[in-house]
Amino acid sequence: MDGGRCLGPALPLYEPLKEGPDMEALPRGAAVVQVAPAEPPPRDHLAWSLCSSLYVNFCCLGFLALVFSVKSRDRKVLGDYSGALSYGSTAKCLNITALLLSILLLVLVGILLATGTIAVASWVHREQDGYGFPGRG
């Protein structure tokens, strides 16, 4: 190198393009190009997590699912699909757990209300038949 210039052979500034083959001379045939379908990005379950945190936030599992969903969305935006898949599957598991525990709690409360109502009605009926109310018996 001498003064920033190369001492090699001088190249022309441009080289004219060589004429390519005539399209009519090429054999006629159909070429099928198969392109693999693009893999869809991993799901982050953000809407489900938002609903879980607002409506069925059993033991704050819905809020934790929302946190993992936001982390999954951030990883997806950054292009880290393996991290997004990991955070997304954690959010999905937390959403499922929160939903199942909330349904179980609602069923349990329903059963307790039904049996409590039956017990109170039975108690009131016994009191009416017995000695609890004036003017009867």
mmCIF file of C-alpha atoms in Angstrom:
data_model
loop_
_atom_site.group_PDB
_atom_site.id
_atom_site.type_symbol
_atom_site.label_atom_id
_atom_site.label_comp_id
_atom_site.label_asym_id
_atom_site.label_seq_id
_atom_site.Cartn_x
_atom_site.Cartn_y
_atom_site.Cartn_z
ATOM 1 C CA MET A 1 0.000 0.000 0.000
ATOM 2 C CA ASP A 2 1.396 3.342 -0.987
ATOM 3 C CA GLY A 3 -0.545 6.386 0.196
ATOM 4 C CA GLY A 4 -3.754 4.381 0.523
ATOM 5 C CA ARG A 5 -3.543 3.066 -3.046
ATOM 6 C CA CYS A 6 -3.131 -0.538 -4.051
ATOM 7 C CA LEU A 7 -0.145 -1.342 -6.234
ATOM 8 C CA GLY A 8 -1.913 -4.191 -8.008
ATOM 9 C CA PRO A 9 -3.049 -4.170 -11.649
ATOM 10 C CA ALA A 10 -5.383 -1.391 -12.587
ATOM 11 C CA LEU A 11 -8.959 -2.568 -13.085
ATOM 12 C CA PRO A 12 -11.361 -0.882 -15.446
ATOM 13 C CA LEU A 13 -14.030 1.257 -13.835
ATOM 14 C CA TYR A 14 -16.759 -0.865 -15.272
ATOM 15 C CA GLU A 15 -17.051 -3.946 -17.309
ATOM 16 C CA PRO A 16 -19.774 -4.317 -19.894
ATOM 17 C CA LEU A 17 -22.236 -7.086 -19.161
ATOM 18 C CA LYS A 18 -21.949 -10.143 -21.299
ATOM 19 C CA GLU A 19 -25.017 -10.996 -23.229
ATOM 20 C CA GLY A 20 -26.928 -13.798 -21.513
ATOM 21 C CA PRO A 21 -28.652 -16.735 -23.193
ATOM 22 C CA ASP A 22 -31.698 -16.028 -25.247
ATOM 23 C CA MET A 23 -34.854 -16.873 -23.312
ATOM 24 C CA GLU A 24 -36.347 -18.482 -26.385
ATOM 25 C CA ALA A 25 -33.428 -20.885 -26.651
ATOM 26 C CA LEU A 26 -33.976 -22.247 -23.141
ATOM 27 C CA PRO A 27 -36.022 -25.456 -22.848
ATOM 28 C CA ARG A 28 -39.640 -24.949 -21.981
ATOM 29 C CA GLY A 29 -40.700 -26.552 -18.759
ATOM 30 C CA ALA A 30 -42.298 -25.769 -15.512
ATOM 31 C CA ALA A 31 -40.174 -25.258 -12.478
ATOM 32 C CA VAL A 32 -41.860 -25.819 -9.158
ATOM 33 C CA VAL A 33 -40.238 -24.103 -6.246
ATOM 34 C CA GLN A 34 -41.375 -25.300 -2.866
ATOM 35 C CA VAL A 35 -40.942 -22.835 -0.095
ATOM 36 C CA ALA A 36 -41.260 -24.099 3.437
ATOM 37 C CA PRO A 37 -44.061 -22.272 5.236
ATOM 38 C CA ALA A 38 -42.824 -19.755 7.713
ATOM 39 C CA GLU A 39 -43.154 -20.991 11.258
ATOM 40 C CA PRO A 40 -45.630 -18.819 13.137
ATOM 41 C CA PRO A 41 -44.228 -16.950 16.096
ATOM 42 C CA PRO A 42 -44.938 -18.462 19.513
ATOM 43 C CA ARG A 43 -48.127 -17.413 21.267
ATOM 44 C CA ASP A 44 -47.866 -15.166 24.275
ATOM 45 C CA HIS A 45 -51.463 -15.620 25.606
ATOM 46 C CA LEU A 46 -51.632 -11.944 26.585
ATOM 47 C CA ALA A 47 -55.412 -11.552 26.236
ATOM 48 C CA TRP A 48 -56.074 -14.710 28.249
ATOM 49 C CA SER A 49 -53.650 -13.554 30.942
ATOM 50 C CA LEU A 50 -55.288 -10.155 31.093
ATOM 51 C CA CYS A 51 -58.708 -11.753 31.599
ATOM 52 C CA SER A 52 -57.262 -14.129 34.195
ATOM 53 C CA SER A 53 -55.722 -11.289 36.143
ATOM 54 C CA LEU A 54 -58.905 -9.207 36.045
ATOM 55 C CA TYR A 55 -61.577 -11.862 36.607
ATOM 56 C CA VAL A 56 -60.166 -15.094 38.007
ATOM 57 C CA ASN A 57 -57.083 -13.901 39.874
ATOM 58 C CA PHE A 58 -56.927 -16.898 42.214
ATOM 59 C CA CYS A 59 -53.909 -16.495 44.548
ATOM 60 C CA CYS A 60 -52.436 -13.927 42.105
ATOM 61 C CA LEU A 61 -51.881 -16.635 39.473
ATOM 62 C CA GLY A 62 -53.593 -14.449 36.865
ATOM 63 C CA PHE A 63 -51.204 -11.599 37.616
ATOM 64 C CA LEU A 64 -48.196 -13.922 37.337
ATOM 65 C CA ALA A 65 -49.535 -15.196 34.023
ATOM 66 C CA LEU A 66 -49.808 -11.591 32.837
ATOM 67 C CA VAL A 67 -46.184 -10.943 33.809
ATOM 68 C CA PHE A 68 -44.979 -14.005 31.891
ATOM 69 C CA SER A 69 -47.137 -13.054 28.892
ATOM 70 C CA VAL A 70 -45.556 -9.614 28.739
ATOM 71 C CA LYS A 71 -42.098 -11.193 28.994
ATOM 72 C CA SER A 72 -43.034 -13.540 26.160
ATOM 73 C CA ARG A 73 -44.210 -10.654 23.997
ATOM 74 C CA ASP A 74 -40.957 -8.763 24.679
ATOM 75 C CA ARG A 75 -38.879 -11.787 23.700
ATOM 76 C CA LYS A 76 -40.926 -12.255 20.543
ATOM 77 C CA VAL A 77 -40.337 -8.633 19.548
ATOM 78 C CA LEU A 78 -36.597 -9.072 20.117
ATOM 79 C CA GLY A 79 -36.584 -12.185 17.922
ATOM 80 C CA ASP A 80 -35.769 -14.650 20.723
ATOM 81 C CA TYR A 81 -38.371 -17.263 19.808
ATOM 82 C CA SER A 82 -37.105 -19.933 22.209
ATOM 83 C CA GLY A 83 -37.349 -17.519 25.149
ATOM 84 C CA ALA A 84 -40.773 -16.369 23.963
ATOM 85 C CA LEU A 85 -41.927 -19.982 23.713
ATOM 86 C CA SER A 86 -40.705 -20.714 27.236
ATOM 87 C CA TYR A 87 -42.379 -17.664 28.789
ATOM 88 C CA GLY A 88 -45.541 -18.261 26.743
ATOM 89 C CA SER A 89 -45.880 -21.863 27.902
ATOM 90 C CA THR A 90 -45.376 -20.759 31.517
ATOM 91 C CA ALA A 91 -48.113 -18.152 31.091
ATOM 92 C CA LYS A 92 -50.402 -20.793 29.578
ATOM 93 C CA CYS A 93 -49.840 -23.171 32.515
ATOM 94 C CA LEU A 94 -50.497 -20.394 35.017
ATOM 95 C CA ASN A 95 -53.687 -19.405 33.185
ATOM 96 C CA ILE A 96 -54.946 -22.995 33.157
ATOM 97 C CA THR A 97 -54.147 -23.415 36.855
ATOM 98 C CA ALA A 98 -55.856 -20.152 37.795
ATOM 99 C CA LEU A 99 -58.921 -21.071 35.756
ATOM 100 C CA LEU A 100 -59.232 -24.588 37.205
ATOM 101 C CA LEU A 101 -58.747 -23.414 40.798
ATOM 102 C CA SER A 102 -61.289 -20.630 40.332
ATOM 103 C CA ILE A 103 -63.854 -23.039 38.857
ATOM 104 C CA LEU A 104 -63.210 -25.446 41.737
ATOM 105 C CA LEU A 105 -63.676 -22.609 44.237
ATOM 106 C CA LEU A 106 -66.951 -21.539 42.599
ATOM 107 C CA VAL A 107 -68.272 -25.098 42.631
ATOM 108 C CA LEU A 108 -67.261 -25.490 46.279
ATOM 109 C CA VAL A 109 -68.975 -22.228 47.267
ATOM 110 C CA GLY A 110 -72.084 -23.289 45.332
ATOM 111 C CA ILE A 111 -72.177 -26.643 47.119
ATOM 112 C CA LEU A 112 -71.675 -25.006 50.510
ATOM 113 C CA LEU A 113 -74.436 -22.472 49.821
ATOM 114 C CA ALA A 114 -76.824 -25.199 48.699
ATOM 115 C CA THR A 115 -76.155 -27.447 51.694
ATOM 116 C CA GLY A 116 -76.234 -24.477 54.065
ATOM 117 C CA THR A 117 -79.579 -23.370 52.688
ATOM 118 C CA ILE A 118 -80.959 -26.877 53.069
ATOM 119 C CA ALA A 119 -79.643 -27.096 56.652
ATOM 120 C CA VAL A 120 -81.132 -23.717 57.611
ATOM 121 C CA ALA A 121 -84.493 -24.623 56.028
ATOM 122 C CA SER A 122 -84.500 -27.907 57.917
ATOM 123 C CA TRP A 123 -83.684 -26.143 61.179
ATOM 124 C CA VAL A 124 -86.446 -23.548 60.631
ATOM 125 C CA HIS A 125 -88.926 -26.324 59.834
ATOM 126 C CA ARG A 126 -88.036 -28.187 63.055
ATOM 127 C CA GLU A 127 -88.403 -25.004 65.093
ATOM 128 C CA GLN A 128 -91.824 -24.304 63.611
ATOM 129 C CA ASP A 129 -93.051 -27.831 64.312
ATOM 130 C CA GLY A 130 -91.732 -27.868 67.847
ATOM 131 C CA TYR A 131 -91.722 -25.389 70.633
ATOM 132 C CA GLY A 132 -89.967 -22.386 69.175
ATOM 133 C CA PHE A 133 -92.907 -20.247 68.011
ATOM 134 C CA PRO A 134 -95.872 -19.052 70.135
ATOM 135 C CA GLY A 135 -99.353 -20.022 69.079
ATOM 136 C CA ARG A 136 -98.369 -23.441 67.779
ATOM 137 C CA GLY A 137 -98.678 -26.784 69.422
#
